[in-house]
Amino acid sequence: MSEKKESVWAGFKAFLTRGNVVDLAVAVVIGAAFTNIVNAVVKGIINPLVGAFGTKNLDSYSSCLKGPCEGAGDAATGVRVLWGSVLGATLQFVITAAVVYFLMVLPMAKYLARVEARRKAKEGTQEIVEVSELEVLKEIRDTLVAQRGSGPGGR
């Protein structure tokens, strides 16, 4: 039983020392900080734009399914659908996804494509060099064979 515990512990240690865990931890920290930025953009820009047509707070938009819909919080009556909250969360998600895609994913994909193109170009030149060296060696061999055949002791 102690062998099983040791192997579980060793596996856990190996998991923690892999680079993926550190990358994930960094991503969580950056994501948490980024969430604050997105929330500020929605609260400071999107909500006032929506407020130009109605109320500044998206959470206050709702529809009443079964009336009468009066009051707020625990004292509310009726059945309300809070579609403003859903709209606000959707806007936050779309803004977050767009910023992550355009500022992180797209530049990284372009960078990795350039690195791959450079690597392929480097491999291509190495193949050409290797082929040309092989051709030169064949020519030297053929010349030596020809010289040997036409030499004074010709075969």
PDB file of C-alpha atoms in Angstrom:
ATOM      1  CA  MET A   1       0.000   0.000   0.000  1.00  0.00           C
ATOM      2  CA  SER A   2       2.915   2.359   0.683  1.00  0.00           C
ATOM      3  CA  GLU A   3       4.177   1.705  -2.868  1.00  0.00           C
ATOM      4  CA  LYS A   4       0.857   2.926  -4.238  1.00  0.00           C
ATOM      5  CA  LYS A   5       1.017   6.079  -2.099  1.00  0.00           C
ATOM      6  CA  GLU A   6       4.581   6.714  -3.223  1.00  0.00           C
ATOM      7  CA  SER A   7       3.684   6.286  -6.883  1.00  0.00           C
ATOM      8  CA  VAL A   8       0.714   8.638  -6.499  1.00  0.00           C
ATOM      9  CA  TRP A   9       2.955  11.160  -4.755  1.00  0.00           C
ATOM     10  CA  ALA A  10       5.637  10.770  -7.452  1.00  0.00           C
ATOM     11  CA  GLY A  11       3.013  11.244 -10.160  1.00  0.00           C
ATOM     12  CA  PHE A  12       1.685  14.348  -8.417  1.00  0.00           C
ATOM     13  CA  LYS A  13       5.207  15.739  -8.100  1.00  0.00           C
ATOM     14  CA  ALA A  14       5.837  15.089 -11.792  1.00  0.00           C
ATOM     15  CA  PHE A  15       2.554  16.835 -12.627  1.00  0.00           C
ATOM     16  CA  LEU A  16       3.501  19.906 -10.593  1.00  0.00           C
ATOM     17  CA  THR A  17       6.982  20.169 -12.071  1.00  0.00           C
ATOM     18  CA  ARG A  18       5.748  20.092 -15.659  1.00  0.00           C
ATOM     19  CA  GLY A  19       5.722  23.457 -17.404  1.00  0.00           C
ATOM     20  CA  ASN A  20       2.005  23.214 -18.181  1.00  0.00           C
ATOM     21  CA  VAL A  21       1.014  23.735 -14.553  1.00  0.00           C
ATOM     22  CA  VAL A  22       3.091  26.882 -14.273  1.00  0.00           C
ATOM     23  CA  ASP A  23       1.651  28.168 -17.556  1.00  0.00           C
ATOM     24  CA  LEU A  24      -1.852  27.458 -16.282  1.00  0.00           C
ATOM     25  CA  ALA A  25      -1.192  29.299 -13.029  1.00  0.00           C
ATOM     26  CA  VAL A  26       0.096  32.334 -14.921  1.00  0.00           C
ATOM     27  CA  ALA A  27      -2.952  32.228 -17.194  1.00  0.00           C
ATOM     28  CA  VAL A  28      -5.318  32.187 -14.205  1.00  0.00           C
ATOM     29  CA  VAL A  29      -3.607  35.201 -12.630  1.00  0.00           C
ATOM     30  CA  ILE A  30      -3.627  37.135 -15.908  1.00  0.00           C
ATOM     31  CA  GLY A  31      -7.246  36.119 -16.503  1.00  0.00           C
ATOM     32  CA  ALA A  32      -8.287  37.413 -13.088  1.00  0.00           C
ATOM     33  CA  ALA A  33      -6.585  40.747 -13.730  1.00  0.00           C
ATOM     34  CA  PHE A  34      -8.049  40.878 -17.222  1.00  0.00           C
ATOM     35  CA  THR A  35     -11.566  40.282 -15.858  1.00  0.00           C
ATOM     36  CA  ASN A  36     -11.273  43.506 -13.850  1.00  0.00           C
ATOM     37  CA  ILE A  37     -10.389  45.405 -17.029  1.00  0.00           C
ATOM     38  CA  VAL A  38     -13.327  43.960 -18.954  1.00  0.00           C
ATOM     39  CA  ASN A  39     -15.717  44.682 -16.084  1.00  0.00           C
ATOM     40  CA  ALA A  40     -14.495  48.292 -16.009  1.00  0.00           C
ATOM     41  CA  VAL A  41     -15.006  48.636 -19.777  1.00  0.00           C
ATOM     42  CA  VAL A  42     -18.542  47.269 -19.546  1.00  0.00           C
ATOM     43  CA  LYS A  43     -19.376  49.416 -16.520  1.00  0.00           C
ATOM     44  CA  GLY A  44     -17.679  52.583 -17.793  1.00  0.00           C
ATOM     45  CA  ILE A  45     -18.423  52.446 -21.536  1.00  0.00           C
ATOM     46  CA  ILE A  46     -21.034  49.853 -22.491  1.00  0.00           C
ATOM     47  CA  ASN A  47     -23.509  50.569 -19.695  1.00  0.00           C
ATOM     48  CA  PRO A  48     -23.519  54.351 -20.340  1.00  0.00           C
ATOM     49  CA  LEU A  49     -24.041  53.694 -24.071  1.00  0.00           C
ATOM     50  CA  VAL A  50     -26.992  51.459 -23.240  1.00  0.00           C
ATOM     51  CA  GLY A  51     -28.082  54.084 -20.722  1.00  0.00           C
ATOM     52  CA  ALA A  52     -28.467  56.577 -23.553  1.00  0.00           C
ATOM     53  CA  PHE A  53     -31.480  54.510 -24.641  1.00  0.00           C
ATOM     54  CA  GLY A  54     -32.777  53.485 -21.217  1.00  0.00           C
ATOM     55  CA  THR A  55     -31.219  52.876 -17.837  1.00  0.00           C
ATOM     56  CA  LYS A  56     -27.476  52.756 -17.148  1.00  0.00           C
ATOM     57  CA  ASN A  57     -27.633  49.397 -15.400  1.00  0.00           C
ATOM     58  CA  LEU A  58     -28.175  46.405 -17.703  1.00  0.00           C
ATOM     59  CA  ASP A  59     -29.237  44.323 -14.699  1.00  0.00           C
ATOM     60  CA  SER A  60     -32.418  46.391 -14.380  1.00  0.00           C
ATOM     61  CA  TYR A  61     -33.764  45.214 -17.762  1.00  0.00           C
ATOM     62  CA  SER A  62     -36.286  42.431 -17.251  1.00  0.00           C
ATOM     63  CA  SER A  63     -39.565  41.064 -18.501  1.00  0.00           C
ATOM     64  CA  CYS A  64     -42.499  39.856 -16.474  1.00  0.00           C
ATOM     65  CA  LEU A  65     -43.767  36.376 -17.310  1.00  0.00           C
ATOM     66  CA  LYS A  66     -46.401  36.164 -14.635  1.00  0.00           C
ATOM     67  CA  GLY A  67     -47.632  39.291 -12.954  1.00  0.00           C
ATOM     68  CA  PRO A  68     -47.900  41.361 -11.083  1.00  0.00           C
ATOM     69  CA  CYS A  69     -44.116  42.002 -11.100  1.00  0.00           C
ATOM     70  CA  GLU A  70     -43.592  44.520  -8.334  1.00  0.00           C
ATOM     71  CA  GLY A  71     -40.855  45.063  -5.794  1.00  0.00           C
ATOM     72  CA  ALA A  72     -37.247  43.982  -5.809  1.00  0.00           C
ATOM     73  CA  GLY A  73     -35.122  41.336  -4.142  1.00  0.00           C
ATOM     74  CA  ASP A  74     -36.883  38.991  -1.727  1.00  0.00           C
ATOM     75  CA  ALA A  75     -40.015  41.177  -1.703  1.00  0.00           C
ATOM     76  CA  ALA A  76     -40.496  40.818  -5.490  1.00  0.00           C
ATOM     77  CA  THR A  77     -43.724  39.324  -6.718  1.00  0.00           C
ATOM     78  CA  GLY A  78     -44.453  37.596 -10.012  1.00  0.00           C
ATOM     79  CA  VAL A  79     -42.019  35.766 -12.275  1.00  0.00           C
ATOM     80  CA  ARG A  80     -39.320  37.940 -13.835  1.00  0.00           C
ATOM     81  CA  VAL A  81     -36.857  37.088 -16.588  1.00  0.00           C
ATOM     82  CA  LEU A  82     -33.699  39.139 -15.999  1.00  0.00           C
ATOM     83  CA  TRP A  83     -32.533  39.304 -19.616  1.00  0.00           C
ATOM     84  CA  GLY A  84     -30.444  42.419 -18.911  1.00  0.00           C
ATOM     85  CA  SER A  85     -28.106  40.393 -16.690  1.00  0.00           C
ATOM     86  CA  VAL A  86     -27.734  37.794 -19.436  1.00  0.00           C
ATOM     87  CA  LEU A  87     -27.042  40.539 -21.989  1.00  0.00           C
ATOM     88  CA  GLY A  88     -24.389  42.088 -19.729  1.00  0.00           C
ATOM     89  CA  ALA A  89     -22.661  38.747 -19.162  1.00  0.00           C
ATOM     90  CA  THR A  90     -22.793  38.024 -22.895  1.00  0.00           C
ATOM     91  CA  LEU A  91     -21.203  41.389 -23.689  1.00  0.00           C
ATOM     92  CA  GLN A  92     -18.456  40.742 -21.151  1.00  0.00           C
ATOM     93  CA  PHE A  93     -17.784  37.334 -22.693  1.00  0.00           C
ATOM     94  CA  VAL A  94     -17.680  38.691 -26.257  1.00  0.00           C
ATOM     95  CA  ILE A  95     -15.358  41.537 -25.281  1.00  0.00           C
ATOM     96  CA  THR A  96     -13.077  39.163 -23.370  1.00  0.00           C
ATOM     97  CA  ALA A  97     -13.000  36.655 -26.222  1.00  0.00           C
ATOM     98  CA  ALA A  98     -12.294  39.361 -28.813  1.00  0.00           C
ATOM     99  CA  VAL A  99      -9.455  40.897 -26.819  1.00  0.00           C
ATOM    100  CA  VAL A 100      -7.899  37.510 -26.061  1.00  0.00           C
ATOM    101  CA  TYR A 101      -8.147  36.473 -29.713  1.00  0.00           C
ATOM    102  CA  PHE A 102      -6.871  39.684 -31.280  1.00  0.00           C
ATOM    103  CA  LEU A 103      -4.208  40.541 -28.696  1.00  0.00           C
ATOM    104  CA  MET A 104      -2.972  37.075 -27.722  1.00  0.00           C
ATOM    105  CA  VAL A 105      -4.050  34.197 -29.972  1.00  0.00           C
ATOM    106  CA  LEU A 106      -3.694  35.845 -33.390  1.00  0.00           C
ATOM    107  CA  PRO A 107      -0.226  37.362 -32.776  1.00  0.00           C
ATOM    108  CA  MET A 108       1.003  34.080 -31.273  1.00  0.00           C
ATOM    109  CA  ALA A 109      -0.294  32.104 -34.263  1.00  0.00           C
ATOM    110  CA  LYS A 110       1.462  34.495 -36.664  1.00  0.00           C
ATOM    111  CA  TYR A 111       4.678  34.247 -34.661  1.00  0.00           C
ATOM    112  CA  LEU A 112       4.564  30.440 -34.606  1.00  0.00           C
ATOM    113  CA  ALA A 113       3.873  30.384 -38.372  1.00  0.00           C
ATOM    114  CA  ARG A 114       6.954  32.570 -38.989  1.00  0.00           C
ATOM    115  CA  VAL A 115       9.102  30.350 -36.774  1.00  0.00           C
ATOM    116  CA  GLU A 116       7.854  27.246 -38.616  1.00  0.00           C
ATOM    117  CA  ALA A 117       8.508  28.872 -42.009  1.00  0.00           C
ATOM    118  CA  ARG A 118      12.058  29.757 -40.938  1.00  0.00           C
ATOM    119  CA  ARG A 119      12.628  26.210 -39.722  1.00  0.00           C
ATOM    120  CA  LYS A 120      11.357  24.732 -42.980  1.00  0.00           C
ATOM    121  CA  ALA A 121      13.475  27.159 -45.015  1.00  0.00           C
ATOM    122  CA  LYS A 122      16.537  26.217 -42.966  1.00  0.00           C
ATOM    123  CA  GLU A 123      15.839  22.499 -43.471  1.00  0.00           C
ATOM    124  CA  GLY A 124      15.353  23.093 -47.202  1.00  0.00           C
ATOM    125  CA  THR A 125      18.727  24.807 -47.550  1.00  0.00           C
ATOM    126  CA  GLN A 126      20.409  22.041 -45.587  1.00  0.00           C
ATOM    127  CA  GLU A 127      18.920  19.451 -47.963  1.00  0.00           C
ATOM    128  CA  ILE A 128      20.149  21.438 -50.972  1.00  0.00           C
ATOM    129  CA  VAL A 129      23.625  21.685 -49.458  1.00  0.00           C
ATOM    130  CA  GLU A 130      23.632  17.970 -48.702  1.00  0.00           C
ATOM    131  CA  VAL A 131      22.479  17.123 -52.230  1.00  0.00           C
ATOM    132  CA  SER A 132      25.078  19.386 -53.830  1.00  0.00           C
ATOM    133  CA  GLU A 133      27.838  17.899 -51.640  1.00  0.00           C
ATOM    134  CA  LEU A 134      26.708  14.443 -52.707  1.00  0.00           C
ATOM    135  CA  GLU A 135      26.813  15.492 -56.354  1.00  0.00           C
ATOM    136  CA  VAL A 136      30.340  16.906 -55.926  1.00  0.00           C
ATOM    137  CA  LEU A 137      31.514  13.698 -54.278  1.00  0.00           C
ATOM    138  CA  LYS A 138      30.030  11.660 -57.156  1.00  0.00           C
ATOM    139  CA  GLU A 139      31.823  13.844 -59.679  1.00  0.00           C
ATOM    140  CA  ILE A 140      35.126  13.420 -57.801  1.00  0.00           C
ATOM    141  CA  ARG A 141      34.596   9.655 -57.728  1.00  0.00           C
ATOM    142  CA  ASP A 142      33.815   9.539 -61.443  1.00  0.00           C
ATOM    143  CA  THR A 143      36.881  11.653 -62.242  1.00  0.00           C
ATOM    144  CA  LEU A 144      39.137   9.406 -60.148  1.00  0.00           C
ATOM    145  CA  VAL A 145      37.715   6.294 -61.814  1.00  0.00           C
ATOM    146  CA  ALA A 146      38.235   7.863 -65.250  1.00  0.00           C
ATOM    147  CA  GLN A 147      41.816   8.867 -64.399  1.00  0.00           C
ATOM    148  CA  ARG A 148      42.576   5.401 -63.101  1.00  0.00           C
ATOM    149  CA  GLY A 149      41.207   3.814 -66.255  1.00  0.00           C
ATOM    150  CA  SER A 150      43.218   6.028 -68.632  1.00  0.00           C
ATOM    151  CA  GLY A 151      46.447   5.957 -66.558  1.00  0.00           C
ATOM    152  CA  PRO A 152      49.769   4.390 -67.673  1.00  0.00           C
ATOM    153  CA  GLY A 153      48.870   0.968 -66.345  1.00  0.00           C
ATOM    154  CA  GLY A 154      45.321   1.131 -67.861  1.00  0.00           C
ATOM    155  CA  ARG A 155      43.110  -1.826 -67.206  1.00  0.00           C
TER     156      ARG A 155
END
